[in-house]
XYZ file of C-alpha atoms in Angstrom:
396
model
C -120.423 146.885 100.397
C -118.428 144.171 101.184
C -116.766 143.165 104.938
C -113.106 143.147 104.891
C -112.426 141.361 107.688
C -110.096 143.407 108.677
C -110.034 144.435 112.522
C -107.231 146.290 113.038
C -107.640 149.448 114.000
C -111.262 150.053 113.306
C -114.659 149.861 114.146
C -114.381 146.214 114.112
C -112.046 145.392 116.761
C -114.911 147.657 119.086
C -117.239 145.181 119.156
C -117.673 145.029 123.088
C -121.064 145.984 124.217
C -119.585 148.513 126.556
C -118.011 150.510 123.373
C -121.136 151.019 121.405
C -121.845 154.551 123.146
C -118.479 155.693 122.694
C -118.957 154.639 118.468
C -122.050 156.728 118.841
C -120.496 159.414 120.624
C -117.791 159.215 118.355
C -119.961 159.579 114.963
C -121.877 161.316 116.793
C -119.271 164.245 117.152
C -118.357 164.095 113.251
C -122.103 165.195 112.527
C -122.472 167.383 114.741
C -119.320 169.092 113.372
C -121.006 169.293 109.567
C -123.582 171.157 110.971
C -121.184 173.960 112.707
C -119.354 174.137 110.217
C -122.187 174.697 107.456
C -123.828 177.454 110.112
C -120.074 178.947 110.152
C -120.845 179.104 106.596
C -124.216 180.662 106.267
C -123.668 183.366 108.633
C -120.104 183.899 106.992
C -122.142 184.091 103.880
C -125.220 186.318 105.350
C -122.057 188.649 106.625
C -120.391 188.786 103.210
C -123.787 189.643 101.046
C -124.727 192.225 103.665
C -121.103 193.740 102.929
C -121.634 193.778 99.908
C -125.183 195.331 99.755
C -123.635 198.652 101.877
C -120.618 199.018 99.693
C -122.659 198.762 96.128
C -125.199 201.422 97.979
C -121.697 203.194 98.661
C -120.724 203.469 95.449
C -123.725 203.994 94.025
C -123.860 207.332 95.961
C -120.483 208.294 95.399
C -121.070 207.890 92.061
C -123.776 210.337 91.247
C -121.822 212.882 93.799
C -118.632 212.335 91.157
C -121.124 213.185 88.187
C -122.423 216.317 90.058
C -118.663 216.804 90.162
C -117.959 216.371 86.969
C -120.410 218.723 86.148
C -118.832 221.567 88.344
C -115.771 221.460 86.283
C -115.079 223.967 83.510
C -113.839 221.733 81.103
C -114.359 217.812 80.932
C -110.786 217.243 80.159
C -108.757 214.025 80.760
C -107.346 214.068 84.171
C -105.327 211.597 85.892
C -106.802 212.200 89.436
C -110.377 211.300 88.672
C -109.181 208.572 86.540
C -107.462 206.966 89.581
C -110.775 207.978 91.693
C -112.968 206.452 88.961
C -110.559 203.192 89.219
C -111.065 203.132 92.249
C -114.728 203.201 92.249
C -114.685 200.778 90.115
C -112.665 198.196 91.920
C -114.701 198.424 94.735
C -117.649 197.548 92.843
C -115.752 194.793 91.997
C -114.809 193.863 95.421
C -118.443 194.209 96.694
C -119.813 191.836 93.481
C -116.648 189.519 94.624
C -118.165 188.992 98.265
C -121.706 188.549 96.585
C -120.388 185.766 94.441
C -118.741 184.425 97.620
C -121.644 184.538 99.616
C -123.487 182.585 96.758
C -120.565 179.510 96.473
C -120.651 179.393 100.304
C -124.142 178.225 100.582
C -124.360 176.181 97.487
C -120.750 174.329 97.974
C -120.387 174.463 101.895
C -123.913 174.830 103.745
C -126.063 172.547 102.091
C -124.149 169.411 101.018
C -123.012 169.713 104.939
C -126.418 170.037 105.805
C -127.122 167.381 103.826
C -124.782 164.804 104.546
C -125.636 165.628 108.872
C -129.055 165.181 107.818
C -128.479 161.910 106.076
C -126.228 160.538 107.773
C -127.455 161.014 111.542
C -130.619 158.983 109.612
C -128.500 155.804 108.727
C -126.292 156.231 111.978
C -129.744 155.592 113.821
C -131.071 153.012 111.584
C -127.774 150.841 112.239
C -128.444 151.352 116.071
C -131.808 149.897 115.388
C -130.433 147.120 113.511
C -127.981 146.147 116.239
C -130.627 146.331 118.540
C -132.570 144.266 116.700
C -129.665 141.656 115.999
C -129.083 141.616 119.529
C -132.534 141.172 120.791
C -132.735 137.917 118.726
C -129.905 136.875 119.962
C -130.937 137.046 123.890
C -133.893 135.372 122.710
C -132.090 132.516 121.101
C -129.826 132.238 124.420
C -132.951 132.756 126.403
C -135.057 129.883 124.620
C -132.297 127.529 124.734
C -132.008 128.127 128.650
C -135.852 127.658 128.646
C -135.532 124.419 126.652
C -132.609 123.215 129.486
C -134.558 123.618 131.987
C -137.585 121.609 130.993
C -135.550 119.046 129.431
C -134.223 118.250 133.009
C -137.307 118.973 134.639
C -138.678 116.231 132.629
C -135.729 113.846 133.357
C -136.631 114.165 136.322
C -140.291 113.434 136.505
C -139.076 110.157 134.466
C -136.092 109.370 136.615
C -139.041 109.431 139.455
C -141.549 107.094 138.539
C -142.213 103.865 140.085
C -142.729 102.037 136.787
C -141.973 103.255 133.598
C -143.594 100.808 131.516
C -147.297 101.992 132.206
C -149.420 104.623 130.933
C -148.155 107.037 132.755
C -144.498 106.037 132.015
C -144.775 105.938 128.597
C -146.672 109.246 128.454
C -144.146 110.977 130.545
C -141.181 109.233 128.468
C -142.899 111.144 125.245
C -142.780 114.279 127.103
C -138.807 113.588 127.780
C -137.906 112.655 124.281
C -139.636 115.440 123.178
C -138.022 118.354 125.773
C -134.748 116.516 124.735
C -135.261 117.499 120.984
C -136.476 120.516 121.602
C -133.576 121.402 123.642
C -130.999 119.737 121.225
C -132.868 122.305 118.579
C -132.407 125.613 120.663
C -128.793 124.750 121.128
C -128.362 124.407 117.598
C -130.380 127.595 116.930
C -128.534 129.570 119.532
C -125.156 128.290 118.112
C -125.770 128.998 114.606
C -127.326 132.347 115.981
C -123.994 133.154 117.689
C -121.747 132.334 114.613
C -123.898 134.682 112.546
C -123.762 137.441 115.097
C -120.360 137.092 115.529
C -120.191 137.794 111.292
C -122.609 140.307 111.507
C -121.984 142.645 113.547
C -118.276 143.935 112.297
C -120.296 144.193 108.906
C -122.513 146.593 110.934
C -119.464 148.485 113.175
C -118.123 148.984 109.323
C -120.796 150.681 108.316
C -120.628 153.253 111.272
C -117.111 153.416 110.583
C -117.877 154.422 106.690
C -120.466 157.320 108.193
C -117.778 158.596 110.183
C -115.269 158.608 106.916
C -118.173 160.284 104.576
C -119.173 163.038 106.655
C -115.048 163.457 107.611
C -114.574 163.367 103.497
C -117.462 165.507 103.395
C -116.335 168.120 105.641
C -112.652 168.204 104.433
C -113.946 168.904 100.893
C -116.284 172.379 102.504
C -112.676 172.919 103.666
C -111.342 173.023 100.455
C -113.953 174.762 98.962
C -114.188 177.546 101.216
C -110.381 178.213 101.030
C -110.037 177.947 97.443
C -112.699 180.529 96.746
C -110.703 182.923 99.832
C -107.494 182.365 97.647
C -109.024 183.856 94.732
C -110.469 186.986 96.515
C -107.068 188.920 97.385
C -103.152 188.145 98.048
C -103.626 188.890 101.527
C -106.534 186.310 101.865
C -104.382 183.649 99.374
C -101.233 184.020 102.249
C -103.975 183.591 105.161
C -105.779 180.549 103.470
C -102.660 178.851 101.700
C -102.031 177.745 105.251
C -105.540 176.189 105.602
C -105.251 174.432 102.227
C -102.280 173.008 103.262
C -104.367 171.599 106.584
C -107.091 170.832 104.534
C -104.813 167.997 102.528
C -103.602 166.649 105.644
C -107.002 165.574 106.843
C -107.489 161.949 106.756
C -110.651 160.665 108.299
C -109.134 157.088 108.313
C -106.000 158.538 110.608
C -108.962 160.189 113.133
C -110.710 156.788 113.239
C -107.573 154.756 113.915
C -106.296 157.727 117.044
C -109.788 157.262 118.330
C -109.529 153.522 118.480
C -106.024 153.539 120.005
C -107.147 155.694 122.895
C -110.441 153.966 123.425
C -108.597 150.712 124.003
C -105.921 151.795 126.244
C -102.304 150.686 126.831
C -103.777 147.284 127.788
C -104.906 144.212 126.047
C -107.677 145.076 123.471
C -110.897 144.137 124.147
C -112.766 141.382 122.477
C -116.296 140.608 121.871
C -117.209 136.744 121.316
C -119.891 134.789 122.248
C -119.150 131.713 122.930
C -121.357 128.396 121.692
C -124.158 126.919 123.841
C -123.376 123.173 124.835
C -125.348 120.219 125.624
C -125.867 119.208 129.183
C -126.767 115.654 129.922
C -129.183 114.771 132.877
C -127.920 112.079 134.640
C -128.989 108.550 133.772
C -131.070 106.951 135.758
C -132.238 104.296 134.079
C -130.987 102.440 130.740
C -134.339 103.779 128.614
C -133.612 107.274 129.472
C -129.630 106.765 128.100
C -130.823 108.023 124.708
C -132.128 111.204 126.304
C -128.337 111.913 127.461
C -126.906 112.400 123.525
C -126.472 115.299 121.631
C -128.938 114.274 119.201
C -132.576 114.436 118.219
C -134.600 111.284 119.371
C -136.371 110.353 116.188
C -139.142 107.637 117.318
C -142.935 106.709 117.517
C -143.135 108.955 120.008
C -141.925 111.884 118.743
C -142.209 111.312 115.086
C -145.383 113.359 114.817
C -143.854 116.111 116.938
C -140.666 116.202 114.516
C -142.669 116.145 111.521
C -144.534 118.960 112.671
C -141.650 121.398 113.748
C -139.547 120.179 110.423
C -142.842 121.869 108.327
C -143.312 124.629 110.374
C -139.199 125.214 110.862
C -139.253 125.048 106.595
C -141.989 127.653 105.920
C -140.589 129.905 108.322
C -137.077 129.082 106.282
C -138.921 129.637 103.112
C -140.513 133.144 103.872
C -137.323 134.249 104.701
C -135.433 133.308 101.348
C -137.850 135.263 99.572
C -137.847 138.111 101.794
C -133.310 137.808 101.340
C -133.882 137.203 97.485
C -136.270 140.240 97.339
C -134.379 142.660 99.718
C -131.308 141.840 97.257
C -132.869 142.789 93.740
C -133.980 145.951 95.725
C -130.219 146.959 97.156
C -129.331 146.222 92.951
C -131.706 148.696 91.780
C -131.087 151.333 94.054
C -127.299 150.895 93.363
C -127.920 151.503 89.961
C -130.012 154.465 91.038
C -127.378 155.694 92.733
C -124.764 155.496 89.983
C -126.685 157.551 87.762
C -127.417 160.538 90.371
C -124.367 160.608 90.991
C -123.463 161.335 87.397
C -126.188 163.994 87.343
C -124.908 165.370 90.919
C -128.557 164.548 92.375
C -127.019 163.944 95.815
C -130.164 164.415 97.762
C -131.513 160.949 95.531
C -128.364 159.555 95.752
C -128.591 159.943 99.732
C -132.352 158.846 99.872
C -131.397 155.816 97.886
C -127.689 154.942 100.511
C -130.270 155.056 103.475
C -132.712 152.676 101.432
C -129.874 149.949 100.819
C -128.780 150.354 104.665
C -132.180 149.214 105.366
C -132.251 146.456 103.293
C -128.319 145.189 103.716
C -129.674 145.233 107.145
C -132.961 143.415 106.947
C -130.970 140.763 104.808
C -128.512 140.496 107.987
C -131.400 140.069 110.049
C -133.101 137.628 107.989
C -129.866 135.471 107.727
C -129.753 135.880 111.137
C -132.987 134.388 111.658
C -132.557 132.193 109.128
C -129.926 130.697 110.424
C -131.457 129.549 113.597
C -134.028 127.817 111.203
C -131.250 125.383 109.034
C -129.402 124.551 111.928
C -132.875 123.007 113.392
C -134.230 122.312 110.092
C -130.624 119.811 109.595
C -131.027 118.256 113.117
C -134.437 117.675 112.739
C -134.853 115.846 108.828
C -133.870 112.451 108.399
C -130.980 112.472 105.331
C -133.538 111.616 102.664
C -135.793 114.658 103.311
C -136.473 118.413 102.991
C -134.143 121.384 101.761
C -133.033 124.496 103.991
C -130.708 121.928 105.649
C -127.583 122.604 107.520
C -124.610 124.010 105.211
């Protein structure tokens, strides 16, 4: 699956924090409505064979009374009355084997693909609340670290700004410990930045897939419609007049229309609401002294000081960059087997695989989100802290 882009009216344009229970409670509502309707359809279905057991026991005795009958008459002649009678025996066995077969195409083509799909889908509905809660823990942490990394970068502008001589010992060991709080705060706001952007990508991607849960079971559940009414039609005239009607219902139904009323109302007359975060920005301490001037840029300080220090975050920044392309290049072979799994089941009507296998590439689309996520944090400081010549997993 591919994002859109498109916002308007849909799952998208809810991206606000304070809408994500009313999404849940939304979907939410949709399952829970596949599995009343598939109980409507098992008891309708237990109801219908039960008829149908007492009126074939009916018949069955009327039948060898009508023999004993038979028998009782002087001649075994053809007679019009018993041949209606007979007909009419008949047709009622006919009826009963009608609300057998009906009780049989109820549970295979109404209770358990809604059973099914509720099953399924309540799965992946909670797996994407994981994932969301996952995307935004790392991005409090990214905000959060970056705070961290303010904080001690003017705490040790301070301690510099205060020293009686900064060409001793002392001074030059607590000028290290400000060039290096300077970079590492000039990395966090990078991180956190880049972290933002991809947030800000990823989470309509996720909102779309909640959406497309909400349209499936909807699609779902319109189809039992169908199904259920067109094997009413076929039962009697009376029950095609009562369930024409429903038919007619049933091809009105448009999940899409349900999602776009239920987006309308949840954003009011008023201005919709909007949900992005906005990019962390450098802070300069205030310069105290002209050697502490080159603490007050937006840039990593790249000197004998820190060099070591640089190196040694650049390495450690590209493994971590490098575990997490494989994991991405791994988690996307997976999602292009299971697709193809999932074309083939589908061609076989092996929906139960074929729903095993959607949940599967949620989990991975997912993990891939959350790996760009992370990995995205890692270029931005990877770029700010290689000189030009060096290293890959750069900024793009």
């Amino acid at each position: 699956m591919e994002y859109k882009g498109n916002h308007k009216n849909c799952y998208a344009s809810l991206s606000n924090p304070s809408l994500k229970e009313a999404i849940a409670l939304h979907n939410f509502s949709i399952l829970k409505l596949a599995v009343l309707v598939s109980e409507f359809a098992q008891q309708l279905a237990a109801a219908y064979e039960l008829f149908s057991k007492e009126v074939q026991a009916i018949i069955t005795t009327f039948r060898r009374r009508n023999t004993e009958l038979k028998k009782q008459r002087p001649v075994d002649t053809s007679n019009s009355i018993f041949n209606a009678w007979e007909s009419l025996l008949l047709e009622s066995e006919l009826d009963a084997q009608a609300h057998l077969d009906a009780a049989g195409l109820l549970m295979k083509n109404v209770f358990r693909p809604l059973q099914e799909v509720a099953s399924h889908k309540n799965r992946q509905a909670d797996v994407l609340s994981s994932y969301r809660d996952n995307f935004e823990s790392v991005l409090s942490e990214a905000v959060r670290e970056a705070t961290q990394a303010e904080a001690k970068y003017h705490s040790s502008f301070q301690e510099f700004a205060c020293l009686p001589d900064s060409s001793s010992e002392q001074g030059e060991q607590v000028r290290g410990q400000l060039h290096n709080s300077h970079n590492e705060y000039i990395l966090k706001i990078r991180a956190s930045n880049r972290t933002v952007d991809e947030f800000n990508s990823l989470l309509p991607q996720l909102l779309e897939e909640l959406e497309e849960i909400y349209i499936d079971t909807g699609n779902t559940i319109n189809v039992a419609f169908e199904s259920q009414a067109l094997l009413l039609l076929t039962k009697a005239d009376e029950q095609h007049r009562r369930y024409e009607n429903q038919m007619k219902i049933c091809k009105m139904v448009s999940p899409h229309q349900d999602v776009s009323f239920f987006v309308r109302a949840s954003q009011g007359e008023g201005p919709a609401l909007t949900y992005t975060l906005s990019h962390y920005v450098f802070k300069p301490a205030i310069a105290i002294t002209a050697e502490a001037q080159k603490t007050l840029s937006n840039q990593i300080i790249y000197d004998r000081l820190t060099e070591s220090n640089v190196i040694d975050k650049r390495t450690a920044l590209q493994t971590q960059g490098m575990g997490l392309a494989v994991n991405l290049k791994q988690s996307q072979d997976i999602i292009a087997t299971l697709s193809n799994i999932c074309q083939r089941n589908l061609a076989r009507h092996q929906y139960t695989t074929v729903y095993e296998a959607q949940l599967e590439m949620c989990r991975k689309r997912n993990e891939i989100r959350l790996a760009n996520l992370l990995l995205a944090a890692v270029k931005a400081q990877v770029g700010s802290n290689t000189p030009g010549q060096f290293g890959s997993l750069g900024e793009r």
